CSV table of C-alpha atoms in Angstrom, one decimal:
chain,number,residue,atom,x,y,z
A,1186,UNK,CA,6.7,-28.3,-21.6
A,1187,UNK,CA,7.5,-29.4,-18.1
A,1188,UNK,CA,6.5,-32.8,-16.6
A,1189,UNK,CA,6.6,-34.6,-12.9
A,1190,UNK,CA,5.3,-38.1,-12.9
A,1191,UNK,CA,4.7,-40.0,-9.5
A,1192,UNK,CA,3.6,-43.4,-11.1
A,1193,UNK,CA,2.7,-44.5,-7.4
A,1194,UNK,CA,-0.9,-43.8,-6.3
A,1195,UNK,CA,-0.9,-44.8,-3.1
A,1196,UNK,CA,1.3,-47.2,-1.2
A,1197,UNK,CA,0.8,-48.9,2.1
A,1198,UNK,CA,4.2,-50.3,4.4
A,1199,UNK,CA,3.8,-51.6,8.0
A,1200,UNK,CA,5.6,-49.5,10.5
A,1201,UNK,CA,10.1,-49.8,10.2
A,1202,UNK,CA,10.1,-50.7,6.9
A,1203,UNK,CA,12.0,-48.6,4.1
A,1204,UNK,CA,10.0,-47.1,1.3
A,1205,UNK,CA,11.0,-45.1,-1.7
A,1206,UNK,CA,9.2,-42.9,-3.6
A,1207,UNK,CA,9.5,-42.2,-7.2
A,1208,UNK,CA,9.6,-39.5,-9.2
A,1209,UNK,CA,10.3,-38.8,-13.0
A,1210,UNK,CA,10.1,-35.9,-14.7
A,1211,UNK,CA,10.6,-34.0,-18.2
A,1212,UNK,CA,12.1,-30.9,-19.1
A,1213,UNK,CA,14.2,-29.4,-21.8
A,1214,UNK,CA,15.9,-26.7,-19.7
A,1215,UNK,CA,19.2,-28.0,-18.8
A,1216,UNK,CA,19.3,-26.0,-15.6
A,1217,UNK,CA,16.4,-26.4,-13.4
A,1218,UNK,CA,15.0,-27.2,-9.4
A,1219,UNK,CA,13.7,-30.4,-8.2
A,1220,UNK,CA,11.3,-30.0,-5.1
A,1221,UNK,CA,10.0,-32.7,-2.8
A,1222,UNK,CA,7.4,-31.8,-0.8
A,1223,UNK,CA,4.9,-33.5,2.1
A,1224,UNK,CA,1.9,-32.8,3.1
A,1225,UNK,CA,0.2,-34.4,5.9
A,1226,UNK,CA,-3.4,-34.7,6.8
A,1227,UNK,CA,-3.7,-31.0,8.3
A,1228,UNK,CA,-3.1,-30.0,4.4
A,1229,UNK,CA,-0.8,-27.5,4.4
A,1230,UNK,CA,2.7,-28.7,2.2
A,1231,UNK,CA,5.9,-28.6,4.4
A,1232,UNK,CA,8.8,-28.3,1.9
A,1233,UNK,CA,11.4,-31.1,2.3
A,1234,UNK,CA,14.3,-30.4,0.0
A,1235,UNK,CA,15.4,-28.5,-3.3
A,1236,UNK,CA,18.0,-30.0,-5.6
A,1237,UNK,CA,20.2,-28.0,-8.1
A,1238,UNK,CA,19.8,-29.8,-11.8
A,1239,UNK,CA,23.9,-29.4,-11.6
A,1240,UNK,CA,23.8,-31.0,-8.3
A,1241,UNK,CA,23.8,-34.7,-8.5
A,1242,UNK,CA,24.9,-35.8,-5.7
A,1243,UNK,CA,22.8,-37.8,-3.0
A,1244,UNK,CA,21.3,-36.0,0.0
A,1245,UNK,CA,20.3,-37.8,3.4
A,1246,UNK,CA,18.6,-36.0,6.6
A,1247,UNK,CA,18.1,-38.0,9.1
A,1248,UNK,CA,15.6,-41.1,8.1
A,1249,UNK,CA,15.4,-38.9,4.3
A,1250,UNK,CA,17.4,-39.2,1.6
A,1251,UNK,CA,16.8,-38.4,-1.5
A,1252,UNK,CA,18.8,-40.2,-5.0
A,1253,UNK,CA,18.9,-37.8,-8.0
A,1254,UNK,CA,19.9,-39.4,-11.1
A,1255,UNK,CA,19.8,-37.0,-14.1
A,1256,UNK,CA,21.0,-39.8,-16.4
A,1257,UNK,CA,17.4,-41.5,-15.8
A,1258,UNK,CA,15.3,-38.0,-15.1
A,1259,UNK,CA,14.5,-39.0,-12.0
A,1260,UNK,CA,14.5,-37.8,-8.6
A,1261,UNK,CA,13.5,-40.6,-5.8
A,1262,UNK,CA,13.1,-40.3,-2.2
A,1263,UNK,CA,14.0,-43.0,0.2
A,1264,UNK,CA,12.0,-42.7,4.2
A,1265,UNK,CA,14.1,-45.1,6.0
A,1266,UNK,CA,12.4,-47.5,9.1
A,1267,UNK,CA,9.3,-45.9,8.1
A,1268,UNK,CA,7.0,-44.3,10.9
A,1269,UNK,CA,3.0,-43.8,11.3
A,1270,UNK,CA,4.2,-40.0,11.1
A,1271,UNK,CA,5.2,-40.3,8.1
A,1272,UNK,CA,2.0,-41.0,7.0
A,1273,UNK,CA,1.1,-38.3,4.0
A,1274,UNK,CA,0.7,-37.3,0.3
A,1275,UNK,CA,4.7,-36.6,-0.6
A,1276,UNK,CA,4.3,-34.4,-4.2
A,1277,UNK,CA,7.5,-34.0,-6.7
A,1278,UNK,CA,8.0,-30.7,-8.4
A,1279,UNK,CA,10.1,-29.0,-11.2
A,1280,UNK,CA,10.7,-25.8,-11.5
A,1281,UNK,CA,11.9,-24.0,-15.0
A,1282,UNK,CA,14.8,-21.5,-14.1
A,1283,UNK,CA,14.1,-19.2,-17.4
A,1284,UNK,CA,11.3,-17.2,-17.6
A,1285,UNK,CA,8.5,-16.9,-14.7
A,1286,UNK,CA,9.9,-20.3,-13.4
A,1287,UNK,CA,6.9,-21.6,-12.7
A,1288,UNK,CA,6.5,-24.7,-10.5
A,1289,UNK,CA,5.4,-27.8,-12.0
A,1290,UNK,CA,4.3,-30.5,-9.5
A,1291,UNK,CA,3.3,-34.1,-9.9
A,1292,UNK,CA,0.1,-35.8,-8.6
A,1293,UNK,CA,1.3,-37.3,-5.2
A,1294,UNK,CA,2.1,-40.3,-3.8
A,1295,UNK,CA,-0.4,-41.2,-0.9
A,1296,UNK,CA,1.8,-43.0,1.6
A,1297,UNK,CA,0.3,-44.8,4.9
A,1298,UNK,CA,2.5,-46.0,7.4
A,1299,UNK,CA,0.3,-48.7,9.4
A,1300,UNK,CA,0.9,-49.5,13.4
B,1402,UNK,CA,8.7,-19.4,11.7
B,1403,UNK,CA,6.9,-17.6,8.1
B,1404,UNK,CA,3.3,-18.0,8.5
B,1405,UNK,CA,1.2,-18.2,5.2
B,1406,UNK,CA,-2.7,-18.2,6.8
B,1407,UNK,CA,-5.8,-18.8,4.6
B,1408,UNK,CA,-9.0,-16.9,5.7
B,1409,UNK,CA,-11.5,-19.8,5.5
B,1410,UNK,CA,-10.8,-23.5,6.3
B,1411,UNK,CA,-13.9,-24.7,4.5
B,1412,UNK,CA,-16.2,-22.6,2.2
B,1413,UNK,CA,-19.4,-23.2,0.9
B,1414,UNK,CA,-20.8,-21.1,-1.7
B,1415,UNK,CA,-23.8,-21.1,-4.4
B,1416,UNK,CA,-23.2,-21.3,-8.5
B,1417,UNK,CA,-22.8,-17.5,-9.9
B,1418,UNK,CA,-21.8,-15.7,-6.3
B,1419,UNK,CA,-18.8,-14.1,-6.1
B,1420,UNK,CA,-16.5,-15.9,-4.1
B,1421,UNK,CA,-12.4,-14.2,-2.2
B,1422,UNK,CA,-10.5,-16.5,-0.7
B,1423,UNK,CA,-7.7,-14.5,1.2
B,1424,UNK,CA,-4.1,-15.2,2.2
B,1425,UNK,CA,-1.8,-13.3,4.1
B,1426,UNK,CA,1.6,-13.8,4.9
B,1427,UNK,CA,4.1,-12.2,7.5
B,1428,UNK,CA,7.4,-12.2,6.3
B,1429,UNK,CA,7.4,-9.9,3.7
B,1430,UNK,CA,7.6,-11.7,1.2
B,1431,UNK,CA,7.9,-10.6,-2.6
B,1432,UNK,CA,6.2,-14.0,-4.2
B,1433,UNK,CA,2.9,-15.1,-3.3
B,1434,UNK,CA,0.6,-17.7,-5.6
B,1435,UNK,CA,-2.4,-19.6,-5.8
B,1436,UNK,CA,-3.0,-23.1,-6.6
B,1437,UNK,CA,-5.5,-25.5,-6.9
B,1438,UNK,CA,-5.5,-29.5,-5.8
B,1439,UNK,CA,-7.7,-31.9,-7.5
B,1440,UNK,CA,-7.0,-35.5,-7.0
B,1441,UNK,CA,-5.3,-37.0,-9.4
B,1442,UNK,CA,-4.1,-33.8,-10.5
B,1443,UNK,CA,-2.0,-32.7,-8.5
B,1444,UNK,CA,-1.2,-29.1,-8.1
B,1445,UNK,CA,-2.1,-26.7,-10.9
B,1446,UNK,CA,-0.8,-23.0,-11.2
B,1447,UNK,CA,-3.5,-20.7,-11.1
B,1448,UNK,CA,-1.7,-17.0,-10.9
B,1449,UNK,CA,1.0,-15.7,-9.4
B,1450,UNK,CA,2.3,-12.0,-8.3
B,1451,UNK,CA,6.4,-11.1,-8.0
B,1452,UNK,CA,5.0,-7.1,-6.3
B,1453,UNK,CA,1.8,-5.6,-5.2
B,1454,UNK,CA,-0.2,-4.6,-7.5
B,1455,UNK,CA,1.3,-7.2,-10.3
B,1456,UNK,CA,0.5,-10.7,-11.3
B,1457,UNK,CA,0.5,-13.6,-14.0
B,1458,UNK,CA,-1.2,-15.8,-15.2
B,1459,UNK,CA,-0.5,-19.5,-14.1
B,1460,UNK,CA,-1.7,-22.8,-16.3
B,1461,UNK,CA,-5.3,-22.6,-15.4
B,1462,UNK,CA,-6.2,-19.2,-14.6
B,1463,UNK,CA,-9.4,-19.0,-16.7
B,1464,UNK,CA,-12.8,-18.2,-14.4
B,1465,UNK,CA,-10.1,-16.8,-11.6
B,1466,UNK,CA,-8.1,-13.3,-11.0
B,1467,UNK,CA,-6.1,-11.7,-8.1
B,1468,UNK,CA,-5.7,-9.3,-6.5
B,1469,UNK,CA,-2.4,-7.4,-4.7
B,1470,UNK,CA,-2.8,-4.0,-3.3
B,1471,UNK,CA,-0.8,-4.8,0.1
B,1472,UNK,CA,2.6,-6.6,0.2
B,1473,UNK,CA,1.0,-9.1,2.8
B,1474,UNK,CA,-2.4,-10.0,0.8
B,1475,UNK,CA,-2.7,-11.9,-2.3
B,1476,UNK,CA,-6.5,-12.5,-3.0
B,1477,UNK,CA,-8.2,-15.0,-5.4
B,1478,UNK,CA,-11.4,-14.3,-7.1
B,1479,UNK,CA,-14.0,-15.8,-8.6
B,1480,UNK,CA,-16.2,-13.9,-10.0
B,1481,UNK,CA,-18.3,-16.3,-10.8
B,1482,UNK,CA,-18.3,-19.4,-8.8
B,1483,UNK,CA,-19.1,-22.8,-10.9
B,1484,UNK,CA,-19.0,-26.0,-9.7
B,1485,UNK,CA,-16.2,-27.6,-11.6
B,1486,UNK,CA,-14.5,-25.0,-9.2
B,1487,UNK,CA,-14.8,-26.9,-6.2
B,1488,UNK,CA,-11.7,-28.1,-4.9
B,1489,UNK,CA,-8.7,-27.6,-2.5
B,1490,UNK,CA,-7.6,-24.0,-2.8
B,1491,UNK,CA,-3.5,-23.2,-2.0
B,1492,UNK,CA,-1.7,-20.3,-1.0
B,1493,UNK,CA,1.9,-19.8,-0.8
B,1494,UNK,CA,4.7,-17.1,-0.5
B,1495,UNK,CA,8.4,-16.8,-1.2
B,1496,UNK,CA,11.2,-14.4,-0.4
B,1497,UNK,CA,13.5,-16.2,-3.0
B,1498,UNK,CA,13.9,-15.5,-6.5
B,1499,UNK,CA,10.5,-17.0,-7.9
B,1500,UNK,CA,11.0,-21.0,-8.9
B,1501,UNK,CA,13.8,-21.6,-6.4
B,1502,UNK,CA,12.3,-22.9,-3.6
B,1503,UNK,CA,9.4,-21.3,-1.9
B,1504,UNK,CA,8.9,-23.3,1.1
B,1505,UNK,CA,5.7,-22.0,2.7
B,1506,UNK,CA,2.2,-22.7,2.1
B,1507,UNK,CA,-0.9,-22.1,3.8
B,1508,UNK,CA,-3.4,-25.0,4.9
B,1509,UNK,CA,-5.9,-24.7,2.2
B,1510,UNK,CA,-9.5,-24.0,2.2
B,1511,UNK,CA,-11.4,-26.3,0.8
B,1512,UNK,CA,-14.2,-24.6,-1.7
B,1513,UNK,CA,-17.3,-26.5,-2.2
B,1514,UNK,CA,-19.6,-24.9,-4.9
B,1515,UNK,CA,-23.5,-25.9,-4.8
């Protein structure tokens, strides 16, 4: 069975600092997806990135970058000079290629960027 | 820009009715699927559909079924509503082969059952 854990609850940073995110999951597929995802206070998820399980190299976009480490089963994501936009529940996922490839997600990470 | 849009923002509805909660999307897309959000929980599979008129079960599906008869629509039933089914209700869809990435998902409606 597939697992995503975001140990992090909820975590607070003042405004321009860096945060990271953490993300760990299980699976015994050795192919898979990873998925990070945001959603902010209007509710509706905005996808940020996919990730190949083959794919280990680091991704950055702009202030985003993600570090996945297959070694460690983790997936982490990095929001540089953090802003109050930025503000929002980021959830992990893992998707199973094999079968229906259902989408597993974790439980969030509440993250509030203050002025 | 793909547009998922969920009928009702908030929803209200007495133990035992019969409750839809609708979702259409506009880009044709093949994948469309229902989950539910419950803090600390996450987001939990309830059933999904790859064509009209098919679907699957998710990882919770029990007290819920679908419905597909139009490409576009992807309705979620319950046929009788219970309280332990109040919660954050999410629709998405997906052109891509199911699992790979489906990057669109409606705002939610947010079911309260009284």
């Amino acid at each position: 069975a597939q697992k995503v854990t975001q140990a992090q609850t909820e975590i607070s940073v003042v405004e321009k600092e860096d945060v990271t995110l953490d993300c760990v999951y299980e699976t015994r597929d050795t192919t898979y997806y990873l998925f990070w995802y945001k959603q902010p206070p209007s509710g509706e998820l905005v996808f940020l990135i996919r990730r190949n399980s083959f794919d280990e190299q680091n991704e950055i976009s702009g202030r985003y970058s993600w570090n996945f480490q297959k070694s460690t089963s983790s997936f982490n994501f990095t929001i540089t000079a953090s802003q109050v936009v930025d503000s929002a529940v980021y959830f992990c996922a893992l998707s199973e290629v094999s079968g229906y490839q259902k989408v597993t997600f974790g439980t969030g990470t509440k993250l509030q960027v203050i002025p | 820009d793909v547009k998922v849009t969920q009928s009702s923002r908030y929803l209200v509805k007495r133990t035992g009715e019969k409750v839809f909660l609708e979702c259409v999307q506009d880009m044709d897309h093949e994948n469309m699927f229902w989950y539910r959000q419950d803090p600390g929980l996450g987001l939990r599979l309830i059933y999904f559909s790859y064509d009209v008129k098919m679907k699957e079960k998710g990882d919770i599906p029990e007290g819920y079924s679908v419905s597909r008869e139009k490409k576009e629509r992807f309705s979620l039933i319950l046929e009788s509503a219970s309280t332990n089914q109040t919660s954050m209700y999410l629709c998405a869809s997906d052109a891509s082969r199911p699992g790979t990435g489906f990057g669109t998902f409606g705002s939610g409606t947010r079911l309260t059952v009284v």
